[in-house]
Every structure is written in C-alpha cells, then in structure tokens.
mmCIF file of C-alpha atoms and ligand atoms in Angstrom:
data_model
loop_
_atom_site.group_PDB
_atom_site.id
_atom_site.type_symbol
_atom_site.label_atom_id
_atom_site.label_comp_id
_atom_site.label_asym_id
_atom_site.label_seq_id
_atom_site.Cartn_x
_atom_site.Cartn_y
_atom_site.Cartn_z
ATOM 1 C CA MET A 1 0.000 0.000 0.000
ATOM 2 C CA PRO A 2 1.566 3.360 -1.005
ATOM 3 C CA GLN A 3 2.011 6.140 1.558
ATOM 4 C CA SER A 4 -0.815 8.593 1.242
ATOM 5 C CA PHE A 5 -2.919 11.360 2.703
ATOM 6 C CA THR A 6 -4.164 10.760 6.251
ATOM 7 C CA PRO A 7 -7.204 12.805 7.353
ATOM 8 C CA GLU A 8 -7.746 14.367 10.797
ATOM 9 C CA LYS A 9 -9.432 11.958 13.227
ATOM 10 C CA ASN A 10 -12.718 13.878 13.445
ATOM 11 C CA SER A 11 -12.974 14.701 9.742
ATOM 12 C CA ASN A 12 -16.047 13.955 7.624
ATOM 13 C CA ILE A 13 -15.803 11.239 4.993
ATOM 14 C CA VAL A 14 -18.198 11.060 2.039
ATOM 15 C CA ILE A 15 -18.175 7.897 -0.071
ATOM 16 C CA LEU A 16 -19.838 7.633 -3.491
ATOM 17 C CA THR A 17 -20.344 4.044 -4.627
ATOM 18 C CA GLY A 18 -21.343 2.519 -7.964
ATOM 19 C CA ALA A 19 -21.997 -0.838 -9.586
ATOM 20 C CA GLY A 20 -18.330 -1.956 -9.354
ATOM 21 C CA THR A 21 -18.733 -2.116 -5.562
ATOM 22 C CA SER A 22 -21.337 -4.883 -5.926
ATOM 23 C CA GLN A 23 -19.797 -6.693 -8.914
ATOM 24 C CA GLU A 24 -18.026 -9.244 -6.715
ATOM 25 C CA SER A 25 -21.331 -10.007 -4.968
ATOM 26 C CA GLY A 26 -22.545 -11.341 -8.314
ATOM 27 C CA LEU A 27 -24.341 -8.288 -9.724
ATOM 28 C CA GLU A 28 -23.677 -6.988 -13.234
ATOM 29 C CA THR A 29 -22.261 -3.526 -13.830
ATOM 30 C CA PHE A 30 -23.755 -1.290 -16.540
ATOM 31 C CA ARG A 31 -20.937 -0.187 -18.825
ATOM 32 C CA ASP A 32 -18.334 -2.950 -18.638
ATOM 33 C CA PRO A 33 -18.087 -4.958 -21.902
ATOM 34 C CA ASP A 34 -20.560 -7.608 -20.660
ATOM 35 C CA GLY A 35 -22.569 -5.091 -18.622
ATOM 36 C CA ILE A 36 -26.312 -4.445 -18.632
ATOM 37 C CA TRP A 37 -26.177 -1.740 -21.316
ATOM 38 C CA SER A 38 -24.463 -4.179 -23.693
ATOM 39 C CA LYS A 39 -27.637 -6.323 -23.585
ATOM 40 C CA VAL A 40 -30.508 -3.825 -23.447
ATOM 41 C CA ARG A 41 -30.868 -0.249 -24.684
ATOM 42 C CA ILE A 42 -31.217 2.507 -22.076
ATOM 43 C CA GLU A 43 -33.980 4.058 -24.211
ATOM 44 C CA ASP A 44 -36.004 0.822 -23.988
ATOM 45 C CA VAL A 45 -35.902 0.248 -20.213
ATOM 46 C CA ALA A 46 -34.481 3.146 -18.196
ATOM 47 C CA THR A 47 -36.432 6.281 -19.138
ATOM 48 C CA PRO A 48 -39.950 7.464 -18.232
ATOM 49 C CA GLU A 49 -40.705 7.473 -21.968
ATOM 50 C CA ALA A 50 -39.858 3.755 -22.201
ATOM 51 C CA PHE A 51 -42.259 2.995 -19.347
ATOM 52 C CA ALA A 52 -45.032 5.075 -20.944
ATOM 53 C CA LYS A 53 -44.534 3.326 -24.298
ATOM 54 C CA ASP A 54 -44.086 -0.289 -23.179
ATOM 55 C CA PRO A 55 -44.603 -0.804 -19.413
ATOM 56 C CA ASP A 56 -44.650 -4.610 -19.770
ATOM 57 C CA ALA A 57 -41.131 -4.649 -21.264
ATOM 58 C CA VAL A 58 -39.849 -2.363 -18.487
ATOM 59 C CA HIS A 59 -41.522 -4.539 -15.813
ATOM 60 C CA ASP A 60 -39.967 -7.691 -17.368
ATOM 61 C CA PHE A 61 -36.484 -6.122 -17.193
ATOM 62 C CA TYR A 62 -36.862 -4.998 -13.563
ATOM 63 C CA ASN A 63 -38.565 -8.243 -12.448
ATOM 64 C CA MET A 64 -35.482 -10.116 -13.665
ATOM 65 C CA ARG A 65 -33.115 -7.629 -11.972
ATOM 66 C CA ARG A 66 -35.145 -7.644 -8.713
ATOM 67 C CA ALA A 67 -34.942 -11.438 -8.521
ATOM 68 C CA ARG A 68 -31.146 -11.373 -8.925
ATOM 69 C CA HIS A 69 -30.766 -8.606 -6.362
ATOM 70 C CA ARG A 70 -32.862 -10.527 -3.814
ATOM 71 C CA VAL A 71 -30.357 -13.367 -3.992
ATOM 72 C CA ALA A 72 -27.302 -11.093 -3.873
ATOM 73 C CA THR A 73 -28.559 -9.081 -0.900
ATOM 74 C CA ALA A 74 -27.567 -11.936 1.386
ATOM 75 C CA ASN A 75 -24.027 -11.626 0.090
ATOM 76 C CA PRO A 76 -22.326 -8.308 0.980
ATOM 77 C CA ASN A 77 -18.688 -8.511 -0.080
ATOM 78 C CA PRO A 78 -15.565 -7.373 1.821
ATOM 79 C CA ALA A 79 -15.859 -3.882 0.283
ATOM 80 C CA HIS A 80 -19.366 -3.364 1.726
ATOM 81 C CA LEU A 81 -18.249 -4.808 5.070
ATOM 82 C CA ALA A 82 -15.144 -2.592 5.187
ATOM 83 C CA LEU A 83 -17.228 0.577 4.614
ATOM 84 C CA ALA A 84 -19.552 -0.435 7.478
ATOM 85 C CA ARG A 85 -16.490 -1.028 9.694
ATOM 86 C CA LEU A 86 -15.194 2.437 8.789
ATOM 87 C CA GLU A 87 -18.525 4.036 9.743
ATOM 88 C CA ALA A 88 -18.604 2.147 13.049
ATOM 89 C CA GLN A 89 -15.038 3.047 14.082
ATOM 90 C CA TRP A 90 -14.356 6.474 12.540
ATOM 91 C CA VAL A 91 -14.618 9.443 14.933
ATOM 92 C CA GLY A 92 -16.060 11.896 12.396
ATOM 93 C CA GLU A 93 -19.122 11.419 10.210
ATOM 94 C CA VAL A 94 -19.137 8.850 7.404
ATOM 95 C CA THR A 95 -21.827 9.206 4.720
ATOM 96 C CA VAL A 96 -22.266 6.646 1.954
ATOM 97 C CA ILE A 97 -24.042 7.915 -1.172
ATOM 98 C CA THR A 98 -24.796 4.972 -3.395
ATOM 99 C CA GLN A 99 -25.943 4.958 -7.005
ATOM 100 C CA ASN A 100 -26.730 1.269 -6.548
ATOM 101 C CA VAL A 101 -30.313 0.050 -6.267
ATOM 102 C CA ASP A 102 -29.310 -3.151 -4.416
ATOM 103 C CA LEU A 103 -29.396 -3.428 -0.600
ATOM 104 C CA LEU A 104 -25.829 -4.668 -0.124
ATOM 105 C CA HIS A 105 -24.629 -1.657 1.893
ATOM 106 C CA GLU A 106 -27.519 -2.171 4.322
ATOM 107 C CA SER A 107 -26.890 -5.892 4.623
ATOM 108 C CA GLY A 108 -23.187 -5.142 5.173
ATOM 109 C CA GLY A 109 -24.083 -2.886 8.117
ATOM 110 C CA THR A 110 -23.849 0.675 6.719
ATOM 111 C CA GLN A 111 -26.351 2.979 8.439
ATOM 112 C CA ASN A 112 -25.755 6.541 7.200
ATOM 113 C CA LEU A 113 -26.713 5.749 3.613
ATOM 114 C CA ILE A 114 -28.330 7.651 0.739
ATOM 115 C CA HIS A 115 -29.785 5.717 -2.224
ATOM 116 C CA MET A 116 -29.658 8.523 -4.801
ATOM 117 C CA HIS A 117 -30.975 6.296 -7.645
ATOM 118 C CA GLY A 118 -33.626 4.561 -5.507
ATOM 119 C CA VAL A 119 -33.957 0.860 -4.655
ATOM 120 C CA HIS A 120 -35.251 -2.251 -6.413
ATOM 121 C CA SER A 121 -37.117 -3.327 -3.302
ATOM 122 C CA LYS A 122 -39.773 -0.581 -3.507
ATOM 123 C CA ALA A 123 -42.509 0.416 -5.926
ATOM 124 C CA ARG A 124 -43.816 3.941 -6.531
ATOM 125 C CA CYS A 125 -47.175 4.939 -7.989
ATOM 126 C CA ASN A 126 -47.031 7.263 -11.002
ATOM 127 C CA HIS A 127 -50.559 8.450 -10.195
ATOM 128 C CA CYS A 128 -50.274 9.382 -6.495
ATOM 129 C CA GLN A 129 -46.501 8.965 -5.664
ATOM 130 C CA TYR A 130 -47.313 6.374 -2.950
ATOM 131 C CA ILE A 131 -44.179 4.329 -2.142
ATOM 132 C CA VAL A 132 -44.414 0.729 -0.935
ATOM 133 C CA GLU A 133 -42.019 -2.170 -0.217
ATOM 134 C CA TRP A 134 -42.057 -4.627 -3.148
ATOM 135 C CA GLN A 135 -40.412 -8.053 -3.184
ATOM 136 C CA GLY A 136 -41.906 -10.110 -6.044
ATOM 137 C CA ASP A 137 -42.744 -9.366 -9.655
ATOM 138 C CA MET A 138 -44.572 -6.146 -10.613
ATOM 139 C CA SER A 139 -47.058 -5.719 -13.457
ATOM 140 C CA THR A 140 -49.550 -3.266 -14.910
ATOM 141 C CA ALA A 141 -52.326 -5.277 -13.228
ATOM 142 C CA ASP A 142 -51.065 -4.460 -9.726
ATOM 143 C CA VAL A 143 -53.277 -2.072 -7.743
ATOM 144 C CA CYS A 144 -51.821 0.815 -5.721
ATOM 145 C CA ASP A 145 -52.795 0.894 -2.019
ATOM 146 C CA GLY A 146 -52.608 4.696 -2.083
ATOM 147 C CA CYS A 147 -55.127 5.479 -4.849
ATOM 148 C CA SER A 148 -56.667 2.045 -5.590
ATOM 149 C CA CYS A 149 -55.731 2.358 -9.293
ATOM 150 C CA ALA A 150 -53.996 -0.250 -11.462
ATOM 151 C CA GLY A 151 -51.284 0.552 -13.996
ATOM 152 C CA GLY A 152 -49.398 3.251 -12.106
ATOM 153 C CA LEU A 153 -46.944 1.193 -10.077
ATOM 154 C CA ARG A 154 -43.317 1.311 -11.268
ATOM 155 C CA PRO A 155 -39.913 0.471 -9.769
ATOM 156 C CA HIS A 156 -38.779 3.119 -7.245
ATOM 157 C CA VAL A 157 -35.580 3.798 -9.189
ATOM 158 C CA VAL A 158 -34.296 6.929 -10.946
ATOM 159 C CA TRP A 159 -34.332 6.745 -14.720
ATOM 160 C CA PHE A 160 -32.517 9.035 -17.150
ATOM 161 C CA GLY A 161 -34.157 12.432 -17.248
ATOM 162 C CA GLU A 162 -35.501 12.090 -13.682
ATOM 163 C CA THR A 163 -34.181 13.965 -10.652
ATOM 164 C CA PRO A 164 -32.047 11.856 -8.287
ATOM 165 C CA LEU A 165 -33.259 11.465 -4.697
ATOM 166 C CA GLU A 166 -32.139 13.337 -1.561
ATOM 167 C CA LEU A 167 -30.061 15.934 -3.422
ATOM 168 C CA ASP A 168 -30.312 18.439 -0.529
ATOM 169 C CA ARG A 169 -28.880 15.910 1.933
ATOM 170 C CA ILE A 170 -26.161 15.020 -0.592
ATOM 171 C CA GLN A 171 -25.265 18.673 -1.145
ATOM 172 C CA GLY A 172 -24.977 19.173 2.629
ATOM 173 C CA ALA A 173 -22.631 16.196 2.989
ATOM 174 C CA LEU A 174 -20.468 17.294 0.041
ATOM 175 C CA LEU A 175 -20.072 20.832 1.417
ATOM 176 C CA GLU A 176 -18.894 19.483 4.823
ATOM 177 C CA CYS A 177 -16.640 16.806 3.370
ATOM 178 C CA ASP A 178 -12.918 16.474 4.215
ATOM 179 C CA LEU A 179 -12.236 13.190 2.401
ATOM 180 C CA PHE A 180 -14.191 12.129 -0.692
ATOM 181 C CA LEU A 181 -13.976 8.543 -1.957
ATOM 182 C CA SER A 182 -15.443 7.374 -5.271
ATOM 183 C CA ILE A 183 -15.679 3.574 -5.453
ATOM 184 C CA GLY A 184 -16.611 1.353 -8.398
ATOM 185 C CA THR A 185 -18.242 3.940 -10.623
ATOM 186 C CA SER A 186 -17.365 4.776 -14.219
ATOM 187 C CA GLY A 187 -18.066 8.511 -13.923
ATOM 188 C CA ASN A 188 -20.464 8.504 -16.868
ATOM 189 C CA VAL A 189 -23.672 9.536 -15.116
ATOM 190 C CA TYR A 190 -24.426 13.004 -13.738
ATOM 191 C CA PRO A 191 -24.965 14.516 -11.244
ATOM 192 C CA ALA A 192 -22.971 11.797 -9.362
ATOM 193 C CA ALA A 193 -19.996 12.136 -11.736
ATOM 194 C CA GLY A 194 -19.799 15.829 -10.804
ATOM 195 C CA PHE A 195 -19.619 15.362 -7.009
ATOM 196 C CA VAL A 196 -15.808 15.302 -7.096
ATOM 197 C CA SER A 197 -15.833 18.729 -8.776
ATOM 198 C CA VAL A 198 -18.274 20.066 -6.160
ATOM 199 C CA VAL A 199 -16.005 19.071 -3.252
ATOM 200 C CA GLN A 200 -12.975 20.430 -5.087
ATOM 201 C CA GLN A 201 -14.691 23.783 -5.564
ATOM 202 C CA VAL A 202 -15.311 23.917 -1.807
ATOM 203 C CA GLY A 203 -11.591 23.326 -1.516
ATOM 204 C CA ARG A 204 -11.211 21.453 1.781
ATOM 205 C CA ALA A 205 -11.429 17.776 0.747
ATOM 206 C CA HIS A 206 -8.836 15.265 -0.402
ATOM 207 C CA THR A 207 -10.323 13.114 -3.196
ATOM 208 C CA VAL A 208 -9.565 9.470 -3.933
ATOM 209 C CA GLU A 209 -10.843 7.183 -6.689
ATOM 210 C CA LEU A 210 -10.933 3.438 -5.918
ATOM 211 C CA ASN A 211 -11.871 1.475 -9.030
ATOM 212 C CA LEU A 212 -10.906 -1.508 -11.144
ATOM 213 C CA GLU A 213 -9.293 0.901 -13.607
ATOM 214 C CA PRO A 214 -9.074 4.690 -14.027
ATOM 215 C CA SER A 215 -12.583 6.029 -14.712
ATOM 216 C CA LEU A 216 -13.648 8.655 -17.225
ATOM 217 C CA GLY A 217 -12.926 11.405 -14.686
ATOM 218 C CA ALA A 218 -9.835 9.880 -13.046
ATOM 219 C CA ASP A 219 -7.741 13.012 -13.578
ATOM 220 C CA LYS A 220 -10.134 15.005 -11.365
ATOM 221 C CA PHE A 221 -9.027 13.037 -8.269
ATOM 222 C CA ASP A 222 -6.005 13.775 -6.058
ATOM 223 C CA GLU A 223 -5.243 10.066 -5.738
ATOM 224 C CA GLY A 224 -6.222 6.784 -7.414
ATOM 225 C CA ARG A 225 -6.070 3.181 -6.215
ATOM 226 C CA TYR A 226 -6.867 0.505 -8.754
ATOM 227 C CA GLY A 227 -7.904 -3.152 -8.464
ATOM 228 C CA PRO A 228 -10.941 -5.214 -7.412
ATOM 229 C CA ALA A 229 -13.063 -3.479 -4.765
ATOM 230 C CA THR A 230 -12.858 -6.478 -2.410
ATOM 231 C CA ALA A 231 -9.074 -5.973 -2.220
ATOM 232 C CA ILE A 232 -8.522 -2.209 -2.441
ATOM 233 C CA VAL A 233 -11.426 -0.997 -0.271
ATOM 234 C CA PRO A 234 -10.605 -3.080 2.856
ATOM 235 C CA ALA A 235 -6.918 -2.115 2.449
ATOM 236 C CA TYR A 236 -7.773 1.595 2.202
ATOM 237 C CA VAL A 237 -10.127 1.369 5.208
ATOM 238 C CA ASP A 238 -7.340 -0.339 7.200
ATOM 239 C CA HIS A 239 -5.042 2.549 6.231
ATOM 240 C CA LEU A 240 -7.586 5.118 7.494
ATOM 241 C CA LEU A 241 -8.313 3.274 10.740
ATOM 242 C CA GLU A 242 -4.596 2.820 11.482
ATOM 243 C CA SER A 243 -4.388 6.616 11.793
ATOM 244 C CA LEU A 244 -6.797 6.676 14.764
HETATM 245 C C1 LIG B 1 -15.096 -2.421 -10.530
HETATM 246 C C2 LIG B 1 -15.281 -3.784 -10.399
HETATM 247 C C3 LIG B 1 -14.765 -4.369 -9.233
HETATM 248 C C4 LIG B 1 -16.183 -3.221 -12.251
HETATM 249 N N1 LIG B 1 -14.131 -3.603 -8.342
HETATM 250 N N2 LIG B 1 -14.454 -1.699 -9.628
HETATM 251 C C5 LIG B 1 -25.105 15.576 -20.969
HETATM 252 C C6 LIG B 1 -24.092 15.985 -20.101
HETATM 253 C C7 LIG B 1 -24.213 15.832 -18.723
HETATM 254 C C8 LIG B 1 -25.343 15.228 -18.184
HETATM 255 C C9 LIG B 1 -26.329 14.827 -19.041
HETATM 256 C C10 LIG B 1 -26.213 14.998 -20.412
HETATM 257 N N3 LIG B 1 -27.329 14.481 -20.991
HETATM 258 C C11 LIG B 1 -28.133 14.000 -20.025
HETATM 259 C C12 LIG B 1 -27.548 14.203 -18.843
HETATM 260 C C13 LIG B 1 -28.086 13.797 -17.520
HETATM 261 C C14 LIG B 1 -28.076 12.293 -17.331
HETATM 262 C C15 LIG B 1 -26.679 11.766 -17.632
HETATM 263 O O1 LIG B 1 -25.783 11.786 -16.815
HETATM 264 N N4 LIG B 1 -26.474 11.235 -18.822
HETATM 265 C C16 LIG B 1 -25.128 10.775 -19.216
HETATM 266 C C17 LIG B 1 -25.224 9.386 -19.792
HETATM 267 C C18 LIG B 1 -24.499 11.794 -20.110
HETATM 268 N N5 LIG B 1 -28.421 12.069 -15.934
HETATM 269 C C19 LIG B 1 -29.669 11.960 -15.535
HETATM 270 O O2 LIG B 1 -30.607 11.970 -16.318
HETATM 271 C C20 LIG B 1 -29.880 11.887 -14.047
HETATM 272 N N6 LIG B 1 -30.784 12.904 -13.650
HETATM 273 C C21 LIG B 1 -30.504 14.204 -13.775
HETATM 274 O O3 LIG B 1 -29.451 14.604 -14.255
HETATM 275 O O4 LIG B 1 -31.513 15.017 -13.312
HETATM 276 C C22 LIG B 1 -31.352 16.410 -13.487
HETATM 277 C C23 LIG B 1 -30.923 17.057 -12.215
HETATM 278 C C24 LIG B 1 -29.607 16.967 -11.808
HETATM 279 C C25 LIG B 1 -29.200 17.594 -10.644
HETATM 280 C C26 LIG B 1 -30.114 18.309 -9.924
HETATM 281 C C27 LIG B 1 -31.442 18.387 -10.326
HETATM 282 C C28 LIG B 1 -31.847 17.766 -11.490
HETATM 283 C C29 LIG B 1 -30.486 10.553 -13.660
HETATM 284 C C30 LIG B 1 -29.541 9.429 -13.876
HETATM 285 C C31 LIG B 1 -30.221 8.099 -13.555
HETATM 286 C C32 LIG B 1 -29.303 6.907 -13.754
HETATM 287 N N7 LIG B 1 -30.067 5.714 -13.609
HETATM 288 C C33 LIG B 1 -29.368 4.417 -13.695
HETATM 289 C C34 LIG B 1 -30.418 3.293 -13.635
HETATM 290 C C35 LIG B 1 -30.954 3.097 -12.221
HETATM 291 C C36 LIG B 1 -31.954 1.996 -12.153
HETATM 292 C C37 LIG B 1 -31.394 0.645 -12.561
HETATM 293 O O5 LIG B 1 -30.524 0.090 -11.865
HETATM 294 O O6 LIG B 1 -31.832 0.135 -13.568
HETATM 295 O O7 LIG B 1 -28.454 4.317 -12.604
HETATM 296 S S1 LIG B 1 -28.333 4.249 -15.127
HETATM 297 C C38 LIG B 1 -27.043 3.380 -14.315
HETATM 298 O O8 LIG B 1 -25.850 4.193 -14.333
HETATM 299 C C39 LIG B 1 -27.482 3.256 -12.852
HETATM 300 C C40 LIG B 1 -26.191 3.550 -12.141
HETATM 301 O O9 LIG B 1 -26.450 3.964 -10.818
HETATM 302 C C41 LIG B 1 -25.562 4.604 -13.004
HETATM 303 C C42 LIG B 1 -24.055 4.736 -12.819
HETATM 304 O O10 LIG B 1 -23.408 3.568 -13.205
HETATM 305 P P1 LIG B 1 -22.113 3.066 -12.393
HETATM 306 O O11 LIG B 1 -22.506 2.691 -11.027
HETATM 307 O O12 LIG B 1 -21.028 4.053 -12.535
HETATM 308 O O13 LIG B 1 -21.775 1.703 -13.182
HETATM 309 P P2 LIG B 1 -20.860 1.486 -14.472
HETATM 310 O O14 LIG B 1 -21.164 0.141 -15.002
HETATM 311 O O15 LIG B 1 -20.975 2.620 -15.407
HETATM 312 O O16 LIG B 1 -19.363 1.520 -13.890
HETATM 313 C C43 LIG B 1 -18.860 0.491 -13.067
HETATM 314 C C44 LIG B 1 -17.395 0.798 -12.735
HETATM 315 O O17 LIG B 1 -16.939 -0.179 -11.823
HETATM 316 C C45 LIG B 1 -16.462 0.735 -13.955
HETATM 317 O O18 LIG B 1 -15.575 1.849 -13.948
HETATM 318 C C46 LIG B 1 -15.669 -0.570 -13.747
HETATM 319 O O19 LIG B 1 -14.325 -0.487 -14.213
HETATM 320 C C47 LIG B 1 -15.698 -0.699 -12.249
HETATM 321 N N8 LIG B 1 -15.645 -2.078 -11.759
HETATM 322 N N9 LIG B 1 -15.915 -4.268 -11.538
HETATM 323 C C48 LIG B 1 -13.973 -2.280 -8.606
HETATM 324 N N10 LIG B 1 -14.866 -5.711 -9.041
HETATM 325 ZN ZN1 LIG B 2 -51.382 5.376 -6.441
#
C-alpha cells in the first residue's frame, strides 16, 4: 500500500459508490463490456418514456433484476463490510451515497446511507406517488394501495431524465466533506460524476478514486487506487483506521 494522505481523526468522509462495488457479490455492472447496457438499450428500459410506451417490457427487465438482487442481498462482499467497519469506528461522520439500487450496503451494516438512484425493493405509484415495499414481480395489473388504481406502479428507481433522490442531503454532505472517496463507478452519469468537482470547488477535501481501472474522470481526483473493490477498499479502510 503506497504512503498517502491521512485525514484528521474527526474529519467527515463522504463515499460515493457505484456498480463496481457490488460486482463481486454477483451483480452486473452497466458499462463494462458484458454489462447491462451491452444487452438492453437505455432508451427501452431506463427512461420514463420507455415505461409510458411499453410498461410490460420495463416490468420484465426490472422483475429479472429484482430477482437477482434478492439473492445477492444476502451476500455483501468485503468492500461493503469494510465501509460499514469504517462508519462504526471512525470518529467523524461517514456518509455513503450509493448509485446502486441493491441493498448490499444495508446488509453489510452501513447505516448513514443515501440511495440517490432509488432501490429495487420498492414500488412507486405514477398516479399518487405512494411508495411501498415490493419483493416479487410487478405488473400493470397491480393495484396501488394509495389510490386504488392499477397501472401506475413502477420500480422506485431513478431513470434518465428524472431527478435523483435526496439531493439536498447530498449537497450538505459534500459541502462538509474532508475526504471524498469514489468507489466502483465509471463517472459517466451526472450529477454523481460531478460530485468530485463540487467538493474540489469547496476546496477542503482530499479526493480518492478506488476502481478496477481509471474512470472517465480519473484526472479530477487527487489520488487513485486501482484493483478489485474487495481488495482495495478493505486495504484503504485499514489505512484510514490505522491513523486513529
Ligand atoms: C469495478 C469492479 C470491481 C467493475 N471492483 N471496480 C449531458 C451531459 C451531462 C449530463 C447529461 C447529459 N445528458 C443528459 C444528462 C443527464 C443524465 C446523464 O448523466 N447522462 C449521461 C449518460 C451523459 N443524468 C440523468 O438523467 C440523471 N438525472 C438528472 O441529471 O436530473 C437532473 C438534475 C440533476 C441535478 C439536480 C437536479 C436535477 C439521472 C440518472 C439516472 C441513472 N439511472 C441508472 C439506472 C438506475 C436503475 C437501474 O438500476 O436500472 O443508474 S443508469 C445506471 O448508471 C445506474 C447507475 O447507478 C448509473 C451509474 O453507473 P455506475 O454505477 O457508474 O456503473 P458502471 O457500469 O458505469 O461503472 C462500473 C465501474 O466499476 C467501472 O468503472 C468498472 O471499471 C468498475 N468495476 N468491476 C472495482 N470488481
Ligand atoms: Zn397510487
């Protein structure tokens, strides 16, 4: 492990995670060569327009994903576990902002967690915005408990063109951040890909990318550590906790 920046004990750490964090728990990433977007088109499954045009096709795609995620949720990997250990032992505040719709951070023990792109395990009604836990398949025949209508329920995830969740809470964490980590994300999707620039504009945070390989925005970070998340994340957490 190379020598590197060591934050003050009571500093605030903000961690952005992406699909690469869950890859070794058996979930596909989006933009790797065999990733999800190599098999289906974003325009067909991950926009509000796609759902309006062909809700059955969108439900089929998410029913398949939800089933896989249910299995994987029992299987947090050493990267998820290391981030929970960091939160439990660090003196300052640790905030995990995940783009992932799986529940692997929760099952690994992370508590201060923001799901900015939603979760697979909930449905939301397009008619009345009612949100409900959802485990099995979803279809246009399902009736919403909030408004008693069928046809409005959709996965509680953020599609392209929709506003990510909890942006005020995210902005607050970024402005107070002393160490910013970006883990397992390709840096393709905004606003998440711009968080590193936000903390750099504030000017107080050290920024580190931890990824399989340098991402699209790797040159924006002060430091980069590259390899599988299950190896580099626990090692980096050990490095931080050794400074206590
Ligand atoms: C490993 C590993 C291992 C692999 N270990 N590493 C033009 C310019 C700028 C922006 C825009 C633009 N045109 C449109 C936009 C906005 C648009 C956008 O960003 N488009 C770009 C494509 C250009 N963004 C939006 O529409 C967002 N909303 C928005 O902007 O609202 C406006 C607004 C903003 C701010 C304030 C107010 C209003 C919404 C984006 C929604 C994204 N939704 C998805 C689907 C979620 C549901 C689902 O799961 O189906 O979210 S798309 C998909 O991408 C998913 C992910 O969360 C997201 C990011 O992907 P991620 O996590 O980075 O995965 P990959 O696969 O890309 O990368 C994995 C990385 O891991 C790779 O680097 C690997 O190397 C690495 N890796 N194995 C470590 N073992
Ligand atoms: Zn409803």
